[in-house]
Coordinates of C-alpha atoms in Angstrom, one line a residue:
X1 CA 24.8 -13.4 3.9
X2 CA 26.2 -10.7 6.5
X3 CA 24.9 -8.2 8.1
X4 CA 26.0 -4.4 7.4
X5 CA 25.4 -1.5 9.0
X6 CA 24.3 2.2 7.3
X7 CA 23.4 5.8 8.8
X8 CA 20.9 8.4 8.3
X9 CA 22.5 11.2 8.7
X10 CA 20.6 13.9 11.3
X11 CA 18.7 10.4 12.5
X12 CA 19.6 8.6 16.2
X13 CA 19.9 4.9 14.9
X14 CA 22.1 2.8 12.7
X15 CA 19.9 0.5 10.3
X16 CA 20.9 -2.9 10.1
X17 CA 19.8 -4.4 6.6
X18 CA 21.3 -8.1 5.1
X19 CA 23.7 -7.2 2.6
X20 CA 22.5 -9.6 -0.5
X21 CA 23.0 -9.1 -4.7
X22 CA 19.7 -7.4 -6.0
X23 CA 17.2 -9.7 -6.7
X24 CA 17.5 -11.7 -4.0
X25 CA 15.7 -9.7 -1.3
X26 CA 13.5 -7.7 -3.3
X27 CA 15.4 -6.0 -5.8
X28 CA 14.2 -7.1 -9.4
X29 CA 12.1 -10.0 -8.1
X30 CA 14.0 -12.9 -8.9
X31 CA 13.7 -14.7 -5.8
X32 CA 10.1 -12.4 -4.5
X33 CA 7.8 -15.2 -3.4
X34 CA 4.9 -16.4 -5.9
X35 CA 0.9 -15.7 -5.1
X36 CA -1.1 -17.9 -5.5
X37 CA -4.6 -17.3 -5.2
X38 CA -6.2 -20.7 -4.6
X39 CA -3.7 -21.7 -2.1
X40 CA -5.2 -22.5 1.8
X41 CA -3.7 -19.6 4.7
X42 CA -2.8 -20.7 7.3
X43 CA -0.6 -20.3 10.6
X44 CA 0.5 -16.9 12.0
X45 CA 0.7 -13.9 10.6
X46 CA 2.7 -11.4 12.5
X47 CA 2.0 -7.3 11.8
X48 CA 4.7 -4.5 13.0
X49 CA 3.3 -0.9 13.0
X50 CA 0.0 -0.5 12.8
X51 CA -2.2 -0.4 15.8
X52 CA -6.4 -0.4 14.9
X53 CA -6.8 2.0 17.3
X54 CA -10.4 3.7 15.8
X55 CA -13.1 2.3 13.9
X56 CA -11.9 3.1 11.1
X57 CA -9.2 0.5 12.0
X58 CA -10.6 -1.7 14.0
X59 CA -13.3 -2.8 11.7
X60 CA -10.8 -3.3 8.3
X61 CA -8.9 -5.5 10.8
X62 CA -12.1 -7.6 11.7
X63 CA -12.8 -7.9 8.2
X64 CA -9.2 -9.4 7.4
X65 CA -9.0 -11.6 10.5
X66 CA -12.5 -13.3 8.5
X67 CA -11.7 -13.8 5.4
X68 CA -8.7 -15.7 6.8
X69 CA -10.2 -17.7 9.7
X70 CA -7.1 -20.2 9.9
X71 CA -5.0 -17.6 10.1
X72 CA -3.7 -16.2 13.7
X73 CA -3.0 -12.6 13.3
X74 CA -1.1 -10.6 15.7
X75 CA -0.1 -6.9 15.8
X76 CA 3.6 -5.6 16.9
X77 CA 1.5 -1.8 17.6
X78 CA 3.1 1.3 17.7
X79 CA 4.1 3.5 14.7
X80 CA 6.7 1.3 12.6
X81 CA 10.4 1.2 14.2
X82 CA 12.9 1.2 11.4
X83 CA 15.6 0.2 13.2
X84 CA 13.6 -2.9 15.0
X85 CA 12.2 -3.4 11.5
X86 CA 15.4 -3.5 9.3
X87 CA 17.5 -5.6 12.2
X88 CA 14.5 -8.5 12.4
X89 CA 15.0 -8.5 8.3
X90 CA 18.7 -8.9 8.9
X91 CA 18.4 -11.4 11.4
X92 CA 16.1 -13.6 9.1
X93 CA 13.3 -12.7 11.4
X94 CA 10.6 -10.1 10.1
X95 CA 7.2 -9.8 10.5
X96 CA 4.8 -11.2 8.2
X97 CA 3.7 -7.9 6.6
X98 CA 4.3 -4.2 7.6
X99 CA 2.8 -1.1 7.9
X100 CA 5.2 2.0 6.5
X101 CA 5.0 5.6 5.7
X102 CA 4.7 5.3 1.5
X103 CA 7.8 7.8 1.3
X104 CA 10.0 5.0 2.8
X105 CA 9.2 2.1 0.5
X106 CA 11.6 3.2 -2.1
X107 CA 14.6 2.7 0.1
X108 CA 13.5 -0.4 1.3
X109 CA 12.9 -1.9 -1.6
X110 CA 16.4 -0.6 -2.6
X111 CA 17.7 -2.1 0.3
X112 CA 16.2 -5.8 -0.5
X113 CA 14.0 -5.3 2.8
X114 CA 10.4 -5.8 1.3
X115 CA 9.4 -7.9 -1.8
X116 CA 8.0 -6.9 -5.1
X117 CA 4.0 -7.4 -5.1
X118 CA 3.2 -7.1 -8.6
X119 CA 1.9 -11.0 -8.3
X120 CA 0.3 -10.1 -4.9
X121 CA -1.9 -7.2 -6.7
X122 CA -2.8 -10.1 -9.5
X123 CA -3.6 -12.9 -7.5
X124 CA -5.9 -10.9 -5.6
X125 CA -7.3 -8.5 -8.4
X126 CA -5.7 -5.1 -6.8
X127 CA -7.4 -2.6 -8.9
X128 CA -4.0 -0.6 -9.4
X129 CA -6.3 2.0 -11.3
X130 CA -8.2 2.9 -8.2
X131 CA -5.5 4.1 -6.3
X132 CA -4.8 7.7 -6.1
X133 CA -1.8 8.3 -8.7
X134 CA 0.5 10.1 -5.9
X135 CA -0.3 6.9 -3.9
X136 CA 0.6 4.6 -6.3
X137 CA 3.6 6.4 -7.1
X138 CA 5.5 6.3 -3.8
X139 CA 5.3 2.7 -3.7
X140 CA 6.9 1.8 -7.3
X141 CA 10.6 1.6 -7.5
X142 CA 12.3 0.3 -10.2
X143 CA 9.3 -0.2 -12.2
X144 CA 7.3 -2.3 -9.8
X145 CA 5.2 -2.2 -6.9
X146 CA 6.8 -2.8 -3.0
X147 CA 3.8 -1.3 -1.5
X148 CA -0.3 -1.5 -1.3
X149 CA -1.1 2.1 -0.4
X150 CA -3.9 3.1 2.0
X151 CA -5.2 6.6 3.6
X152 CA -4.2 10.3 1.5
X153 CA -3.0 13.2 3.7
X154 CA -3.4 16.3 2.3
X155 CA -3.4 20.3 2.9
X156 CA -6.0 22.8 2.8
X157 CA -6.2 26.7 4.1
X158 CA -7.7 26.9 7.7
X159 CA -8.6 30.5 9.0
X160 CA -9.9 32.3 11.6
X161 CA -13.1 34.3 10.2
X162 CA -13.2 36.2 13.1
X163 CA -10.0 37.5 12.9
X164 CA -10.1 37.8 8.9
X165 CA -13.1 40.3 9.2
X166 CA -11.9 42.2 12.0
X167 CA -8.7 43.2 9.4
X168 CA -11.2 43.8 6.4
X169 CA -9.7 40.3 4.8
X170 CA -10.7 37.0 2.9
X171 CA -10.1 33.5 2.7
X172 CA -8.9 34.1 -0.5
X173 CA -6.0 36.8 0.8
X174 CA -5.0 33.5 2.9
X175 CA -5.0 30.6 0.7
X176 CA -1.8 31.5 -0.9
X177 CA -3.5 32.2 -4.6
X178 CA -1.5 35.4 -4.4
X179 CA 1.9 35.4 -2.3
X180 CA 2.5 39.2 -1.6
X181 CA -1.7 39.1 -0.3
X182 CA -0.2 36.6 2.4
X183 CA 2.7 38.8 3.6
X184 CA 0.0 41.5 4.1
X185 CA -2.6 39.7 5.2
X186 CA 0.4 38.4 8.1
X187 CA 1.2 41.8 8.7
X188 CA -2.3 42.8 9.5
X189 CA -3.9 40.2 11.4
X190 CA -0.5 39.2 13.7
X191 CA -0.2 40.9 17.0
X192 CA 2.4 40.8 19.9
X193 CA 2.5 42.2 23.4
X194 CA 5.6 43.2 25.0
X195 CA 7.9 41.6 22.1
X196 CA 5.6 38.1 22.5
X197 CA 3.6 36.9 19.6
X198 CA 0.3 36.9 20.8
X199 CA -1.6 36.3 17.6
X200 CA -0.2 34.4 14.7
X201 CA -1.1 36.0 11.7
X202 CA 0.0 33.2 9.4
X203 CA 2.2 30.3 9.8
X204 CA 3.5 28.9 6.6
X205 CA 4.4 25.8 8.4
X206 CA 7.8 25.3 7.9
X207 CA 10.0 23.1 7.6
X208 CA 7.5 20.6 6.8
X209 CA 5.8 22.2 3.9
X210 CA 8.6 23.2 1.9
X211 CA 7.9 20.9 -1.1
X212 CA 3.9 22.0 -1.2
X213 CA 5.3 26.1 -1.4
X214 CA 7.9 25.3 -4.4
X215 CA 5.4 23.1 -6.1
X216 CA 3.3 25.8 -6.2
X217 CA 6.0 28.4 -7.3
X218 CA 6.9 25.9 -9.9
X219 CA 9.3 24.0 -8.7
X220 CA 9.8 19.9 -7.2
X221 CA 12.4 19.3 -4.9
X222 CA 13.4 15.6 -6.5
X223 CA 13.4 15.1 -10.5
X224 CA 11.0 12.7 -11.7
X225 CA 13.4 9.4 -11.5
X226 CA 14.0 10.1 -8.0
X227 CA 17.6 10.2 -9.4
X228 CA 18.5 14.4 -9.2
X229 CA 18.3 16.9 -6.0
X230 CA 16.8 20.4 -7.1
X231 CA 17.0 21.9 -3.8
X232 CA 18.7 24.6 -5.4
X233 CA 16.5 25.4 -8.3
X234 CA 15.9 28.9 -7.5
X235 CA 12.4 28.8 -7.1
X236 CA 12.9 26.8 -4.6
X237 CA 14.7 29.3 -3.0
X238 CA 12.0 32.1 -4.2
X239 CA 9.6 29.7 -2.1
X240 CA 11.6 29.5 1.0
X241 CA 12.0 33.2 1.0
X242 CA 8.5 33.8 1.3
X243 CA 7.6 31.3 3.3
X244 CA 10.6 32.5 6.1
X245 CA 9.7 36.0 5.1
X246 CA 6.1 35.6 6.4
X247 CA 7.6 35.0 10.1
X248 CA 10.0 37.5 9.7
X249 CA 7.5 40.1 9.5
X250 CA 6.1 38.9 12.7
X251 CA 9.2 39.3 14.8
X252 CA 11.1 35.6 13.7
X253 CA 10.3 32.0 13.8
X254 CA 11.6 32.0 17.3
X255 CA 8.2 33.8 18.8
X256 CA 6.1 32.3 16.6
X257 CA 7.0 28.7 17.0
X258 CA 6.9 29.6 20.6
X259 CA 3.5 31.2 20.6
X260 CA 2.5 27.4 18.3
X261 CA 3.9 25.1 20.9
X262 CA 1.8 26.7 23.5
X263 CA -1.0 26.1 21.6
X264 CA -3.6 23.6 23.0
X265 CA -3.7 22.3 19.5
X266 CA -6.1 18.9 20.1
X267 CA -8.1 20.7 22.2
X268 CA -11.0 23.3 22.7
X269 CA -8.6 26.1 23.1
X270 CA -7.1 25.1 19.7
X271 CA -5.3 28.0 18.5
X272 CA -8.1 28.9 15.8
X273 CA -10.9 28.8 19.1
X274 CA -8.5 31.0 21.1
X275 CA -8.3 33.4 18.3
X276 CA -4.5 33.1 17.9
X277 CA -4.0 32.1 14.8
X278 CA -5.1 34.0 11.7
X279 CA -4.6 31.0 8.9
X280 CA -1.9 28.3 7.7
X281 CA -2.0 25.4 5.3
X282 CA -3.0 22.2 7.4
X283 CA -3.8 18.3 6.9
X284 CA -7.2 17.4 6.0
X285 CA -7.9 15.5 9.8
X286 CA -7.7 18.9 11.6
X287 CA -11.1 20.0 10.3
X288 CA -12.3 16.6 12.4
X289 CA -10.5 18.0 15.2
X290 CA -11.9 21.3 15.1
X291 CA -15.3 20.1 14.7
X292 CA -15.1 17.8 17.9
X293 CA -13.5 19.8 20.3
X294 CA -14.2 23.3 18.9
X295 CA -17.4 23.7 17.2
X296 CA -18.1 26.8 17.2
X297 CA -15.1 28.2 16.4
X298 CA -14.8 31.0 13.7
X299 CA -13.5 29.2 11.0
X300 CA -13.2 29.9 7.1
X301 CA -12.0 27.1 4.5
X302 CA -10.4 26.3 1.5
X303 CA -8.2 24.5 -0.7
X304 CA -4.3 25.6 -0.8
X305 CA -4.4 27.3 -3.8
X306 CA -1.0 28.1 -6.4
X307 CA -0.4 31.7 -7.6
X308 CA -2.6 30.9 -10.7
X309 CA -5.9 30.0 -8.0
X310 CA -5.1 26.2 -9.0
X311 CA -5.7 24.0 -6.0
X312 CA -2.7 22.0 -5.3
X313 CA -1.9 19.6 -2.1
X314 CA 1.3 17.8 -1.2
X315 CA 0.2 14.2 -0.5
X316 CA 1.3 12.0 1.9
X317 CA 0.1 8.4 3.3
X318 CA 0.7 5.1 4.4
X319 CA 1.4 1.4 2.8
X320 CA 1.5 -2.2 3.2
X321 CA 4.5 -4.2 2.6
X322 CA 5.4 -7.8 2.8
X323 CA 9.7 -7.8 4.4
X324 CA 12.2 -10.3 2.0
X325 CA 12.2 -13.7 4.4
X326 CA 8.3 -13.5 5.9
X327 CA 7.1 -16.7 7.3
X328 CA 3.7 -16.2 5.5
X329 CA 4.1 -13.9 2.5
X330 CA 0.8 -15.5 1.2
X331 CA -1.6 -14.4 4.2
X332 CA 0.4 -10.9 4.3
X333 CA -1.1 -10.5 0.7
X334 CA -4.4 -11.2 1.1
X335 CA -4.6 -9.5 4.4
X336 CA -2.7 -6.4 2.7
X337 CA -5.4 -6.4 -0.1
X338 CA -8.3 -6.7 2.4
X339 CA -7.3 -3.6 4.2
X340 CA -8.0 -1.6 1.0
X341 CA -10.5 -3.3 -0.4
X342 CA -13.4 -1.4 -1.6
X343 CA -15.8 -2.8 0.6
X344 CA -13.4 -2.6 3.8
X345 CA -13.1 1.3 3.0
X346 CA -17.0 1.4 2.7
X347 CA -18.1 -0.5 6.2
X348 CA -15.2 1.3 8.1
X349 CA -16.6 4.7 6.9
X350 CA -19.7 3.6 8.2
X351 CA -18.8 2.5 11.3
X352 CA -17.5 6.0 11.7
X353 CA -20.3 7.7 10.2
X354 CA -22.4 5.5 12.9
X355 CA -20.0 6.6 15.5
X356 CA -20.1 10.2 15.2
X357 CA -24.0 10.0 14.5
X358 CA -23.9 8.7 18.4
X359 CA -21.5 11.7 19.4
X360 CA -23.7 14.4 18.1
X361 CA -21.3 14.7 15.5
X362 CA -21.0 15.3 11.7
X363 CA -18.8 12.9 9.8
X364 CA -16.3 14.6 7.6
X365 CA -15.6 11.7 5.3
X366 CA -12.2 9.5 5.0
X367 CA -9.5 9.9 2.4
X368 CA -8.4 6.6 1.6
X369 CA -6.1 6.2 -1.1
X370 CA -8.8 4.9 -3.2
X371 CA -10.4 6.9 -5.6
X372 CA -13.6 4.4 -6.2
X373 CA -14.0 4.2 -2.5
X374 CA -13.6 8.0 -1.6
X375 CA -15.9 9.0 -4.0
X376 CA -18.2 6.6 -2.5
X377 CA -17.8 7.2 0.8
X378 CA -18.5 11.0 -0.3
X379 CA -21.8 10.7 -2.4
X380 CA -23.6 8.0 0.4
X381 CA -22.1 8.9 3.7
X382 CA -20.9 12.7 3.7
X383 CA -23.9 14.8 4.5
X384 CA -22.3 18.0 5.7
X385 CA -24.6 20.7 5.2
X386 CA -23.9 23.4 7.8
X387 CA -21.2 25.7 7.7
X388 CA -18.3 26.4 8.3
X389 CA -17.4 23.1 8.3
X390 CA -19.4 21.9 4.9
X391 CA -16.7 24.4 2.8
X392 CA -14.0 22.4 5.1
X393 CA -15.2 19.1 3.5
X394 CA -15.2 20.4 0.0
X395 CA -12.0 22.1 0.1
X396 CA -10.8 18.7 1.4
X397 CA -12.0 16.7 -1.5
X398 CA -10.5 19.4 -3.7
X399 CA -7.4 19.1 -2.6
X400 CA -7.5 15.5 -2.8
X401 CA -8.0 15.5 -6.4
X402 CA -5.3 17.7 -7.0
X403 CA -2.1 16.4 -5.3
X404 CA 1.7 15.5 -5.8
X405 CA 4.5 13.7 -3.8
X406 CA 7.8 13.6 -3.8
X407 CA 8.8 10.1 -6.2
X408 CA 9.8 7.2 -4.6
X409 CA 14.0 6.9 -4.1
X410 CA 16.4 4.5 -2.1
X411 CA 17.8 7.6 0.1
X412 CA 14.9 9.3 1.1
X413 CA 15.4 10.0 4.9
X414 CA 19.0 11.6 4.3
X415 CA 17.1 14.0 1.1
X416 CA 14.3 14.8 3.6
X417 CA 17.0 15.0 6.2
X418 CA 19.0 17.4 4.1
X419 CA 16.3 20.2 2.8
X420 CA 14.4 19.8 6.6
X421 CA 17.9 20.8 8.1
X422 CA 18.7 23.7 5.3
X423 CA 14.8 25.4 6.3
X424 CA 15.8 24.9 10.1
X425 CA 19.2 26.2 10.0
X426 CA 17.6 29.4 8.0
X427 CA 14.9 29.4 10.4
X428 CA 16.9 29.7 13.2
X429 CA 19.2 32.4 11.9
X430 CA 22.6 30.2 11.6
X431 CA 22.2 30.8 7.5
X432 CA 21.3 32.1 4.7
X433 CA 18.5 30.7 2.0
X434 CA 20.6 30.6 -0.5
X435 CA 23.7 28.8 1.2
X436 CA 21.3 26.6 3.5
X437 CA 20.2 25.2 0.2
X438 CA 23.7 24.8 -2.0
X439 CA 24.4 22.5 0.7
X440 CA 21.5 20.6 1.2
X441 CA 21.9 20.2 -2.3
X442 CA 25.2 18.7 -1.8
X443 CA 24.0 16.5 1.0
X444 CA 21.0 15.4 -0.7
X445 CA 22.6 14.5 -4.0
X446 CA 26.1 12.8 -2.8
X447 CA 23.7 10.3 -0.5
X448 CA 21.0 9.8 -3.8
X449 CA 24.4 9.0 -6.0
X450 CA 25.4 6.7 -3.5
X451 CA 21.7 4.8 -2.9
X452 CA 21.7 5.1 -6.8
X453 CA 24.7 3.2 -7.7
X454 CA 24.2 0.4 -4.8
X455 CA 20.9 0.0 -7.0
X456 CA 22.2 0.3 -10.5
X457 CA 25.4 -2.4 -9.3
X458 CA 23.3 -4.4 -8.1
X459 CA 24.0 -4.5 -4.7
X460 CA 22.2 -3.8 -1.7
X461 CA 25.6 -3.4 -0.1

């Protein structure tokens, strides 16, 4: 076995990865490690990049650490380092289990860094149908599961009531059910004073949401099989138009991304309490910001909604994986499994529902990746009754029935790489839509081509 090195292009690190046939590391399973679910844990069980850090995490942790009392778990915190990561699986060194963003599993299962768990889901009767379908997506490559998904991120439209009544507006002229109603509804509710944006009237949140304003014109950025770039599909490009357009009519992306970064966004003079911001598309745990630090503020909900007034949210989460050559693959199953479990979800919502009950505060429920358990969680926990903030919770839920991601693939940091660097270069005046996206097109698909073929030769080379 030797060690090669590979870069990410637009990324500050080379990843080492073990250079072995497919199959041997992950690949199509050959050599994954058997569960078995009568066999004694014991030992150490080492866990890179996830820190409990809430109750929410804390008390899933606990419940793990139990149900494997000869076990000696210990956690690597900090969000995951892929370089760290991929050079402790070339070494022969990983941790025991590890904590990703879902949207890398694909190529690290590509790559032969993390095992397939289809026998870890059996042995400890995973109930695959409870996971969200998004969720469950991102972590299947190559027709089998590298990844136990937890937690949902998803988008909803935040607004300034305030601000939408003082320009004769609606939440619905904000929550992008009808595209030329933004533009004017930007128009009208930004301001600026001396050529400095001093009210955002909408920020479409670019680059970042890119892929939730195509899907909603139509259009997905990846084909199904992970296998074709559509970056230059041109409703992809009608999307990036309007979403670019709506800073243009407030003076450029330049003053209002200024005017954003100034913000005191996790704090009480959040942009929506200091009235500058009209409305943009946000992720769910900023209503649970708002409500802690700026209760009173003016605000208006509701889900994204598509030009037909469908709701529609780009989802986004994290996942378990055990790494090809872990010490203790059978603990990092079980304590991967006990994480999601249904009744972990259920006493870590209530230790947060406790804990805001203590704060004077309302809780605004969990999204966990787990349909069984977020419907739960909503019907015997959630009690939000006062508004604004009981229309932020149901646009929350909304949206979380009604979401998409991007399917799992073995290059997705240079794709992501590629169409974040065509809406920045656009954004930042150095080109045009239409060319910014013919070649992140040709960026996107010559790396996918490449991953692709190490896969299909089977070779992690």
């Amino acid at each position: 076995m030797r060690a090669v090195r590979w870069a990410i292009p637009g990324a500050a690190v080379l990843l080492v990865l073990t250079a072995c046939a497919r199959g041997t590391g992950g690949g199509d399973g050959t050599a994954a490690p058997s569960f078995d679910p009568d066999a004694d844990v014991s030992g150490k069980l080492t866990v890179m990049g996830f820190g409990a850090g809430d109750e929410i995490g804390e008390t899933r942790l606990e419940r793990a650490k139990k149900s494997m009392p000869d076990v000696d778990v210990s956690l690597i915190e900090g969000d995951l380092d892929i370089q760290a990561f991929l050079s402790a699986v070339a070494a022969g060194d990983p941790p025991d289990v590890v904590y990703a963003n879902r949207d890398q599993i694909g190529t690290f299962a590509s790559r032969g860094a993390v095992v397939p768990l289809d026998e870890c889901y059996a042995s400890q009767d995973v109930d695959q149908d409870a996971f969200r379908d998004a969720a469950l997506a991102q972590v299947t490559f190559g027709d089998q599961l590298y990844g136990v998904p937890e937690f949902n991120q998803v988008q909803l439209t935040m607004a300034n009531q305030s601000l939408l009544d003082a320009a004769g507006l609606t939440i619905e002229d904000v929550n992008g059910s009808d595209w030329d109603a933004v533009t004017a509804a930007t128009t009208a509710l930004s301001k600026s004073d001396g050529g400095t944006v001093s009210v955002i009237g909408y920020d479409s949140k670019m680059p970042e949401f890119l892929p939730l304003w195509a899907k909603a014109n139509g259009a997905d950025l990846l084909s199904e099989d992970g296998r074709t770039a559509q970056l230059d599909d041109p409703k992809v490009l009608e999307a990036l138009e309007f979403a670019v357009n709506v800073y243009d009519v407030q003076g450029g992306f330049a003053g209002v991304k200024s005017t954003r970064d100034a913000a005191d966004f996790f704090g009480s003079g959040n942009q929506f309490a200091s009235s500058t911001l009209g409305a943009m598309p946000m992720e769910q745990w900023y209503v649970n910001v708002l409500n802690e630090n700026s209760p009173d503020a003016p605000m208006a909900f509701d889900a994204f909604r598509t030009p037909e007034g469908e709701p529609l949210a780009y989802a986004t989460g994290s996942a378990w994986a055990i790494p090809a050559g872990s010490a203790n693959p059978e603990a990092a199953c079980r304590f991967a499994a006990s994480m999601v479990s249904f009744d972990s979800w259920m006493a870590a919502a209530q230790a947060r529902a406790d804990a805001r009950e203590q704060e004077g505060l309302v809780f605004t429920g969990v999204l966990t990746g787990n349909e069984k358990a977020d419907d739960e969680i909503r019907s015997t926990l959630v009690d939000v009754t006062d508004e604004p903030w009981a229309s932020g919770v149901n646009a929350m839920y909304e949206a979380n029935d009604h979401t998409f991601a991007l399917p799992a693939n073995p290059a997705d940091s240079e794709f992501k790489t590629a169409w974040q660097d065509a809406v920045n270069r656009v954004l930042n005046g150095q080109q045009e839509p239409a060319e910014a996206l013919a070649q992140a097109q040709e960026e996107a698909q010559k790396a996918l081509d490449a991953a692709w073929e190490r896969w299909d030769g089977g070779s992690t080379d």
